[in-house]
Short mmCIF file of C-alpha atoms and ligand atoms in Angstrom, two decimals:
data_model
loop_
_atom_site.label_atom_id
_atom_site.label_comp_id
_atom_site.label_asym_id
_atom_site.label_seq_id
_atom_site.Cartn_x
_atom_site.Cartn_y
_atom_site.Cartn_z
CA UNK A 539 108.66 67.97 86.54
CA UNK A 540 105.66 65.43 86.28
CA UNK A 541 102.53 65.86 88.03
CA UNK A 542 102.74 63.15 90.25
CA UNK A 543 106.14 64.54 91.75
CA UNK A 544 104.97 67.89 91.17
CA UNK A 545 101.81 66.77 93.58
CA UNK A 546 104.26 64.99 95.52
CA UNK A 547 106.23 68.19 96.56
CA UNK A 548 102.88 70.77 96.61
CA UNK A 549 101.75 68.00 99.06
CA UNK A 550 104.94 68.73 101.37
CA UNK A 551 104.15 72.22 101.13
CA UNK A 552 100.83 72.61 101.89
CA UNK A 553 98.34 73.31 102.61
CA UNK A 554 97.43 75.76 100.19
CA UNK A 555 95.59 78.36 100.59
CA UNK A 556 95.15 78.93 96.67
CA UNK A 557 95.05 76.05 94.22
CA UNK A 558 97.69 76.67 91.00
CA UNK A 559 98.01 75.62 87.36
CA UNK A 560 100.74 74.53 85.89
CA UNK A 561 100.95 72.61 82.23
CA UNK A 562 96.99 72.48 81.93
CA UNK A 563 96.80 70.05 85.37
CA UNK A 564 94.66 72.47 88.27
CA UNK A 565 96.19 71.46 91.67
CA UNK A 566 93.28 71.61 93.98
CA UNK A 567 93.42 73.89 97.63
CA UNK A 568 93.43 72.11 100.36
CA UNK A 569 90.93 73.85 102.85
CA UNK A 570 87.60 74.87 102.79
CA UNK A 571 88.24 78.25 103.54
CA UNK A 572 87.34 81.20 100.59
CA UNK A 573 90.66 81.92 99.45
CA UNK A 574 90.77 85.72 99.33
CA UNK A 575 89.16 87.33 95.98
CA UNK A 576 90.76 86.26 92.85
CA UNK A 577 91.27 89.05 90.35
CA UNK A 578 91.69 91.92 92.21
CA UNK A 579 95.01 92.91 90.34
CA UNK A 580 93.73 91.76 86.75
CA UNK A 581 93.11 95.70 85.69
CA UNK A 582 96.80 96.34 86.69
CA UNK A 583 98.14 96.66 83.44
CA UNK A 584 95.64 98.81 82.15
CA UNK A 585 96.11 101.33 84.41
CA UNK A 586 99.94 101.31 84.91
CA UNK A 587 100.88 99.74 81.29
CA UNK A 588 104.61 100.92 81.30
CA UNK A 589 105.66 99.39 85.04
CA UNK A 590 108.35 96.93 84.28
CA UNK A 591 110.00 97.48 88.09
CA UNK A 592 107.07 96.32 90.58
CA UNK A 593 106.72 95.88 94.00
CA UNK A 594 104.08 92.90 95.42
CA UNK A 595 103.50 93.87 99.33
CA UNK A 596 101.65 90.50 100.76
CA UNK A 597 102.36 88.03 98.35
CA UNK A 598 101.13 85.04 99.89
CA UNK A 599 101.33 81.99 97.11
CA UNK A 600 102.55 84.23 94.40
CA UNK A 601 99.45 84.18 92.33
CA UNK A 602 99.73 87.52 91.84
CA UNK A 603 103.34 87.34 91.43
CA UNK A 604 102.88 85.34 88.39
CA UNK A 605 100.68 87.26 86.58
CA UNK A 606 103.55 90.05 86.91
CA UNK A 607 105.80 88.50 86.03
CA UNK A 608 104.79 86.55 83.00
CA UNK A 609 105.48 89.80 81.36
CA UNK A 610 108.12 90.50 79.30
CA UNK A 611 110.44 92.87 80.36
CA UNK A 612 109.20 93.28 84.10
CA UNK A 613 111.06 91.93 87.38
CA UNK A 614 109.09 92.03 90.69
CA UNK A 615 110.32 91.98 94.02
CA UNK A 616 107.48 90.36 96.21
CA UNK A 617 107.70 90.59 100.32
CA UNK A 618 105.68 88.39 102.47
CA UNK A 619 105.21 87.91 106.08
CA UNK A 620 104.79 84.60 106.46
CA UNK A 621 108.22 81.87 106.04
CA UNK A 622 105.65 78.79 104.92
CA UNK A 623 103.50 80.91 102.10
CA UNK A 624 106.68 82.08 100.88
CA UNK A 625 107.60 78.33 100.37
CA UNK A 626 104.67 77.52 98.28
CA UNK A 627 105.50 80.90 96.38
CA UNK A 628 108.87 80.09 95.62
CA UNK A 629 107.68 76.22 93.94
CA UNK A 630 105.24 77.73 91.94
CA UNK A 631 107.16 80.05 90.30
CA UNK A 632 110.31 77.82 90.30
CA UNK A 633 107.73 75.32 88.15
CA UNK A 634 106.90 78.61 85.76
CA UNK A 635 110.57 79.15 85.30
CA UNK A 636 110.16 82.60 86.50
CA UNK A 637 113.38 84.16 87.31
CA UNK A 638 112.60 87.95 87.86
CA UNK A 639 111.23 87.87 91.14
CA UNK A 640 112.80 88.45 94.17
CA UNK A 641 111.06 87.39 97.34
CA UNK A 642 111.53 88.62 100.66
CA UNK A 643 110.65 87.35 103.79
CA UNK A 644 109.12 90.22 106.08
CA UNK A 645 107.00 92.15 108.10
CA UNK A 646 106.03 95.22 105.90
CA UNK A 647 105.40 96.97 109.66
CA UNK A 648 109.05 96.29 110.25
CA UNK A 649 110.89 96.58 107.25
CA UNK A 650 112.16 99.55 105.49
CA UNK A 651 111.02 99.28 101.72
CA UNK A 652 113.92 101.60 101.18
CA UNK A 653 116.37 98.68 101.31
CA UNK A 654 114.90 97.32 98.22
CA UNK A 655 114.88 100.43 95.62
CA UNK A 656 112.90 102.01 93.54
CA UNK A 657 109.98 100.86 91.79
CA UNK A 658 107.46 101.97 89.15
CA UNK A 659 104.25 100.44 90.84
CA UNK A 660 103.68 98.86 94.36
CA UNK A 661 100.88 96.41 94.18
CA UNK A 662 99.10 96.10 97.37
CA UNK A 663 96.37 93.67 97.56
CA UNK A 664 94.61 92.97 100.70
CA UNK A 665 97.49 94.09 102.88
CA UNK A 666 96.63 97.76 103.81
CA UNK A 667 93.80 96.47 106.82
CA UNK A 668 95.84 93.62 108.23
CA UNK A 669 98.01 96.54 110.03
CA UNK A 670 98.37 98.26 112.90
CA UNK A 671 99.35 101.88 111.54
CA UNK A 672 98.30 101.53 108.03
CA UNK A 673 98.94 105.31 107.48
CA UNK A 674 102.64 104.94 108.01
CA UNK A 675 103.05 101.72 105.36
CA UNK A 676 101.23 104.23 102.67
CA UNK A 677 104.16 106.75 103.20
CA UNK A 678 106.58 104.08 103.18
CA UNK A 679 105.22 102.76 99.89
CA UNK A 680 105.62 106.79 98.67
CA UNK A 681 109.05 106.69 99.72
CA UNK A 682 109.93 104.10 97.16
CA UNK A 683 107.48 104.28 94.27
CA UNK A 684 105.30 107.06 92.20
CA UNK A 685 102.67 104.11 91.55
CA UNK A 686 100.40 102.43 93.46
CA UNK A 687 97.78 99.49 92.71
CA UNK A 688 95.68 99.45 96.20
CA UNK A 689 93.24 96.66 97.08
CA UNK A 690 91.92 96.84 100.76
CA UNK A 691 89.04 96.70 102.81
CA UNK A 692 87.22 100.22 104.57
CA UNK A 693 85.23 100.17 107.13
CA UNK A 694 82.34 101.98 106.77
CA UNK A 695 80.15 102.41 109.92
CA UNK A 696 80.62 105.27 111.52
CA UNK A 697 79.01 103.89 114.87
CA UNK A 698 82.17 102.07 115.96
CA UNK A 699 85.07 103.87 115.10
CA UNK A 700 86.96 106.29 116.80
CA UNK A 701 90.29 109.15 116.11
CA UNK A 702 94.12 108.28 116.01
CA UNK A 703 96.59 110.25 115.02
CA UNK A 704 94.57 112.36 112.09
CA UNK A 705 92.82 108.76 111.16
CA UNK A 706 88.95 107.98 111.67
CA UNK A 707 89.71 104.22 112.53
CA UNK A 708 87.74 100.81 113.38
CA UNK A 709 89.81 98.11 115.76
CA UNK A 710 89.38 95.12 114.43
CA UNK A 711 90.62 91.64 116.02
CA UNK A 712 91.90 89.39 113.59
CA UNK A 713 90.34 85.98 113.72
CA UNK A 714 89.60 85.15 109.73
CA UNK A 715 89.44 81.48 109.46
CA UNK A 716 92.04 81.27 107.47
CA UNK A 717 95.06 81.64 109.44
CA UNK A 718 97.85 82.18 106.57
CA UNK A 719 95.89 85.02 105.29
CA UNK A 720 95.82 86.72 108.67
CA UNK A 721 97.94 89.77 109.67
CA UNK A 722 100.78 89.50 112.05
CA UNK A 723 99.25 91.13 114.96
CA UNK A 724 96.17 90.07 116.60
CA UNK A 725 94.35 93.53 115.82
CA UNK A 726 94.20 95.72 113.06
CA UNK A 727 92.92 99.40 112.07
CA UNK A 728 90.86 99.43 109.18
CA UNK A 729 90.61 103.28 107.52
CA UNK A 730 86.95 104.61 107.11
CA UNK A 731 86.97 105.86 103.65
CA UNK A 732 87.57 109.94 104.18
CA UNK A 733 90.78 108.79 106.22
CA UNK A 734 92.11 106.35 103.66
CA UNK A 735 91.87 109.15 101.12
CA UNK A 736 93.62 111.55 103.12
CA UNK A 737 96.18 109.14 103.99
CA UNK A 738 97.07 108.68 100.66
CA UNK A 739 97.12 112.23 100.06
CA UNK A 740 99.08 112.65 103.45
CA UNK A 741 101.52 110.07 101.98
CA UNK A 742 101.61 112.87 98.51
CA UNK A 743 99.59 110.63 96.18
CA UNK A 744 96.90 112.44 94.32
CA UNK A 745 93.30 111.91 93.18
CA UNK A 746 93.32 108.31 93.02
CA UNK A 747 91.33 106.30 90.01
CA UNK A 748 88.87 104.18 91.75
CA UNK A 749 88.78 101.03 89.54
CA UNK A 750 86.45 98.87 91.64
CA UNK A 751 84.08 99.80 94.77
CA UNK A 752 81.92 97.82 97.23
CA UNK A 753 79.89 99.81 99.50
CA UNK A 754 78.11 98.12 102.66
CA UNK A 755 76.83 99.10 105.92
CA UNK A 756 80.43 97.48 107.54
CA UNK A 757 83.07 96.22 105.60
CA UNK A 758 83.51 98.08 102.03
CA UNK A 759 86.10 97.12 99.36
CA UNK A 760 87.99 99.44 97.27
CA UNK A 761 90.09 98.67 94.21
CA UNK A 762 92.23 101.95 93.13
CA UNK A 763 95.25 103.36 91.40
CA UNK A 764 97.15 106.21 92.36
CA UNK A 765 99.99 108.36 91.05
CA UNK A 766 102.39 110.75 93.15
CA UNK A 767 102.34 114.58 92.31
CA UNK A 768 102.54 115.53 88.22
CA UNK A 769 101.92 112.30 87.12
CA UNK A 770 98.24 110.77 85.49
CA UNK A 771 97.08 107.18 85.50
CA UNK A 772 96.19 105.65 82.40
CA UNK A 773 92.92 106.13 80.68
CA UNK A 774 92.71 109.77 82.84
CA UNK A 775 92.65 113.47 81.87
CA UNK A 776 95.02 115.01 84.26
CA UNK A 777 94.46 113.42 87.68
CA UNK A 778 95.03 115.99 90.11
CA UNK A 779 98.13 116.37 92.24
CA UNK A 780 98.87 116.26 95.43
CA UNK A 781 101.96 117.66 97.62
CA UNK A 782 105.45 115.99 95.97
C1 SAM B 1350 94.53 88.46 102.55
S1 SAM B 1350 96.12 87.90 102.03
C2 SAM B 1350 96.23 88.70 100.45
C3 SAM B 1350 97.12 87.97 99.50
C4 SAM B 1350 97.22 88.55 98.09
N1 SAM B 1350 97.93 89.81 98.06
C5 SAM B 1350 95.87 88.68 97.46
O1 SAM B 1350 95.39 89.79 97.24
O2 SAM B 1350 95.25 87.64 97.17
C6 SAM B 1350 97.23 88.85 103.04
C7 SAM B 1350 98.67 88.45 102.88
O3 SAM B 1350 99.49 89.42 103.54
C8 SAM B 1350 100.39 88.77 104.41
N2 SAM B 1350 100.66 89.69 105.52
C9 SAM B 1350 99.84 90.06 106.52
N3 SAM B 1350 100.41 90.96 107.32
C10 SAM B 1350 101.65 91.20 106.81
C11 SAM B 1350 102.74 92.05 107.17
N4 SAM B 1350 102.67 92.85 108.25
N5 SAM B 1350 103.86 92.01 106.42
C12 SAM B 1350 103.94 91.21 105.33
N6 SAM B 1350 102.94 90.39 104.92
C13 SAM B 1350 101.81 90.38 105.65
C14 SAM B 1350 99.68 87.50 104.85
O4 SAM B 1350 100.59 86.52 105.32
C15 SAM B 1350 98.98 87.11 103.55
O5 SAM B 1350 99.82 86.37 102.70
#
């Protein structure tokens, strides 16, 4: 495809949250929103080097999904929650010839990941705090894979939170300024960090690996990997296990 048509048709799509490359020719975003943080899956090959079946859990443009996929010998099934970023995911890999990925249009709150196999790694990238019961999609992700690549937010003021179901939890109402990027709901529970750690364990991960951490008086980031019972993430001595 040229650039002009391939403009053409990006233009039909849009806007776009993220801007994408294709045959050395940048197609530019189209708001002046921060797109969420670039990079946050880069390290997931050196921590989970063998996955070749992956799961992408809010895949928005498929930047991500790229990346994955580019890879010889891996096929990733992507889900997204949003019809119109699924669109712009679907052209961009359609221009990168990618045909191992399989996306799928729905609410990860909804769906059972069940229906879609089994996978080595699930790659979840600011997903986990746009929920309402964030526990439940970590023992969902459990259910189907051994891996997991976790990017999310933590809330980290222990003012304003309060107890559900096990969880030390902050409400939070959603109203980022970019509204693709949004959850589905208007209000989310964000994990403080003990609780995100002991959902994972609840879920029968173990010890994870953190990769990446940004600790504030409010809103902390974490970037980790984590492996089910018996099983060590790259680079470790023996993480330690946690129930099967
Ligand atoms: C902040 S963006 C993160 C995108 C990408 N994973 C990244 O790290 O750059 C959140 C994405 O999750 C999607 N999303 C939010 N809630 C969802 C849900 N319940 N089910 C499926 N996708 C959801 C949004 O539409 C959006 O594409």
């Amino acid at each position: 495809m040229r650039p002009d048509e391939i403009q053409r048709r990006a233009t039909e799509l849009g806007p776009w949250v993220n801007g994408f490359e294709y045959d050395s020719v940048t197609y530019p975003r189209d708001t002046q929103v921060a797109p969420p943080r670039v990079g946050r899956a880069l390290p997931f090959f050196d921590v989970f080097p063998d996955a070749t079946r992956i799961l992408e859990l809010g895949a928005l443009e498929g930047a991500d999904t790229i990346r994955l996929a580019s890879r010889p010998g891996v096929t990733v099934v992507a889900v997204e929650g949003r019809a119109d970023n699924l669109s712009r995911a679907s052209f961009v890999l359609g221009l990168h010839g990618l045909t191992n990925v399989r996306l799928v249009h729905a609410d990860v709150e909804q769906f059972d990941l069940r229906s879609l196999g089994r996978f080595d790694v699930v790659l979840c990238t600011g997903l986990l705090y746009h929920l309402q019961r964030p526990w439940d999609l970590l023992r969902s992700i459990a259910d189907v894979s051994d891996g997991l690549f976790l990017s999310t937010h933590y809330w980290g003021d222990a003012d304003t939170t309060f107890d559900t179901e096990g969880y030390v939890v902050k409400l939070v109402h959603e109203d980022h300024p970019e509204p693709r990027t949004r959850a589905l709901t208007e209000t989310t529970l964000w994990f403080d960090r003990p609780s995100l750690l002991k959902a994972l364990t609840d879920a029968g991960f173990g010890t994870p690996q953190v990769i990446n951490e940004r600790v504030a008086p409010s809103v902390c980031d974490i970037v980790l990997a984590a492996r089910r019972a018996h099983q060590t993430v790259a680079g470790e001595q023996g993480t330690s296990a946690g129930p099967a």
